[in-house]
mmCIF file of C-alpha atoms in Angstrom:
data_model
loop_
_atom_site.group_PDB
_atom_site.id
_atom_site.type_symbol
_atom_site.label_atom_id
_atom_site.label_comp_id
_atom_site.label_asym_id
_atom_site.label_seq_id
_atom_site.Cartn_x
_atom_site.Cartn_y
_atom_site.Cartn_z
ATOM 1 C CA MET A 1 -22.503 17.078 -1.418
ATOM 2 C CA GLN A 2 -23.258 14.079 -4.507
ATOM 3 C CA GLN A 3 -19.714 12.084 -4.165
ATOM 4 C CA VAL A 4 -15.993 12.166 -3.115
ATOM 5 C CA GLU A 5 -13.477 10.940 -5.629
ATOM 6 C CA VAL A 6 -9.625 10.362 -4.632
ATOM 7 C CA GLN A 7 -6.794 9.444 -6.537
ATOM 8 C CA ALA A 8 -3.493 8.740 -5.821
ATOM 9 C CA TYR A 9 -0.313 7.467 -8.191
ATOM 10 C CA TYR A 10 3.315 6.801 -8.160
ATOM 11 C CA ASN A 11 5.798 6.059 -11.347
ATOM 12 C CA TYR A 12 9.119 5.069 -10.410
ATOM 13 C CA VAL A 13 11.351 4.809 -14.333
ATOM 14 C CA ASP A 14 15.107 3.714 -13.978
ATOM 15 C CA HIS A 15 17.051 2.965 -17.411
ATOM 16 C CA VAL A 16 20.232 3.104 -19.318
ATOM 17 C CA MET A 17 20.026 4.927 -22.734
ATOM 18 C CA ASP A 18 23.291 4.997 -25.123
ATOM 19 C CA ASN A 19 24.358 6.043 -28.534
ATOM 20 C CA TYR A 20 25.665 3.150 -30.185
ATOM 21 C CA SER A 21 23.034 -0.118 -29.557
ATOM 22 C CA LEU A 22 20.802 0.785 -32.101
ATOM 23 C CA ARG A 23 23.245 2.761 -34.603
ATOM 24 C CA ASP A 24 26.720 2.828 -36.162
ATOM 25 C CA PHE A 25 28.441 5.291 -33.217
ATOM 26 C CA MET A 26 29.837 8.405 -35.815
ATOM 27 C CA PRO A 27 32.286 10.649 -33.206
ATOM 28 C CA SER A 28 31.632 14.683 -33.856
ATOM 29 C CA MET A 29 33.072 17.295 -31.491
ATOM 30 C CA MET A 30 30.826 17.351 -29.057
ATOM 31 C CA MET A 31 30.515 13.863 -28.419
ATOM 32 C CA PRO A 32 33.811 12.046 -29.441
ATOM 33 C CA ASN A 33 33.122 8.405 -27.520
ATOM 34 C CA PRO A 34 30.476 6.602 -27.652
ATOM 35 C CA ARG A 35 28.792 6.436 -24.244
ATOM 36 C CA PRO A 36 25.983 5.646 -21.900
ATOM 37 C CA ALA A 37 23.560 7.461 -19.684
ATOM 38 C CA ILE A 38 21.414 6.618 -16.770
ATOM 39 C CA ARG A 39 18.656 8.399 -15.940
ATOM 40 C CA THR A 40 15.906 8.214 -13.216
ATOM 41 C CA GLY A 41 12.194 9.530 -12.615
ATOM 42 C CA GLU A 42 9.961 9.458 -9.774
ATOM 43 C CA THR A 43 6.518 10.799 -10.163
ATOM 44 C CA THR A 44 3.905 10.970 -7.404
ATOM 45 C CA GLY A 45 0.462 13.190 -7.210
ATOM 46 C CA GLY A 46 -3.247 12.520 -6.660
ATOM 47 C CA ARG A 47 -6.012 14.007 -6.969
ATOM 48 C CA LEU A 48 -9.770 15.198 -4.944
ATOM 49 C CA LEU A 49 -12.772 15.906 -6.386
ATOM 50 C CA THR A 50 -16.611 16.515 -5.146
ATOM 51 C CA GLU A 51 -19.438 17.147 -6.606
ATOM 52 C CA LEU A 52 -22.055 19.485 -4.745
ATOM 53 C CA LYS A 53 -25.600 19.349 -5.739
ATOM 54 C CA ARG A 54 -27.474 22.694 -4.961
ATOM 55 C CA GLY A 55 -30.414 22.380 -6.779
ATOM 56 C CA GLU A 56 -32.599 20.274 -8.683
ATOM 57 C CA ARG A 57 -30.813 21.742 -11.918
ATOM 58 C CA THR A 58 -27.711 22.742 -10.351
ATOM 59 C CA ARG A 59 -24.052 21.247 -9.556
ATOM 60 C CA ALA A 60 -20.957 22.536 -8.706
ATOM 61 C CA LYS A 61 -17.029 20.488 -8.828
ATOM 62 C CA LEU A 62 -14.343 21.468 -6.673
ATOM 63 C CA GLY A 63 -10.823 19.508 -6.553
ATOM 64 C CA LEU A 64 -7.608 19.676 -6.247
ATOM 65 C CA ASP A 65 -4.536 17.841 -8.099
ATOM 66 C CA THR A 66 -0.783 17.687 -7.480
ATOM 67 C CA GLN A 67 2.179 16.178 -9.200
ATOM 68 C CA ALA A 68 5.323 16.211 -8.174
ATOM 69 C CA ASN A 69 8.563 15.430 -10.633
ATOM 70 C CA GLU A 70 11.995 13.880 -9.588
ATOM 71 C CA HIS A 71 14.595 13.569 -12.166
ATOM 72 C CA ALA A 72 18.238 12.455 -11.751
ATOM 73 C CA GLY A 73 20.990 11.290 -13.759
ATOM 74 C CA ALA A 74 24.444 10.236 -14.953
ATOM 75 C CA LEU A 75 26.798 10.084 -17.820
ATOM 76 C CA ASP A 76 29.625 7.248 -18.045
ATOM 77 C CA ASP A 77 32.166 9.333 -16.670
ATOM 78 C CA GLU A 78 30.841 10.287 -13.791
ATOM 79 C CA PRO A 79 30.136 7.264 -11.267
ATOM 80 C CA ALA A 80 26.835 6.461 -11.896
ATOM 81 C CA ASP A 81 26.463 4.760 -8.420
ATOM 82 C CA ASP A 82 27.036 8.016 -6.514
ATOM 83 C CA ALA A 83 25.455 10.445 -8.868
ATOM 84 C CA LEU A 84 22.209 8.799 -8.538
ATOM 85 C CA ARG A 85 22.656 8.649 -4.792
ATOM 86 C CA ALA A 86 23.702 11.970 -4.727
ATOM 87 C CA HIS A 87 20.748 13.554 -6.836
ATOM 88 C CA GLY A 88 18.136 10.643 -7.793
ATOM 89 C CA PRO A 89 14.526 9.967 -6.408
ATOM 90 C CA ARG A 90 14.015 8.257 -2.996
ATOM 91 C CA ARG A 91 13.056 4.768 -3.487
#
């Protein structure tokens, strides 16, 4: 065995988007009122890699990658705190 490499990562995003703060709101049948939306996301993952030296000119790399994503959100007509507690990523 030549070397072993292990990596792990975690990312959490929590932000609010809306359809009125960066431009004038234009009502439509699909969206008659301005509204904010809360979005969250959680990503976790890791990697394990090993390099095997089988001879002077022969090497093999074996590895495993994994990633898990959870996303949740709520619109202003839903109770945001309740929606995120019920469906959002655990922190």
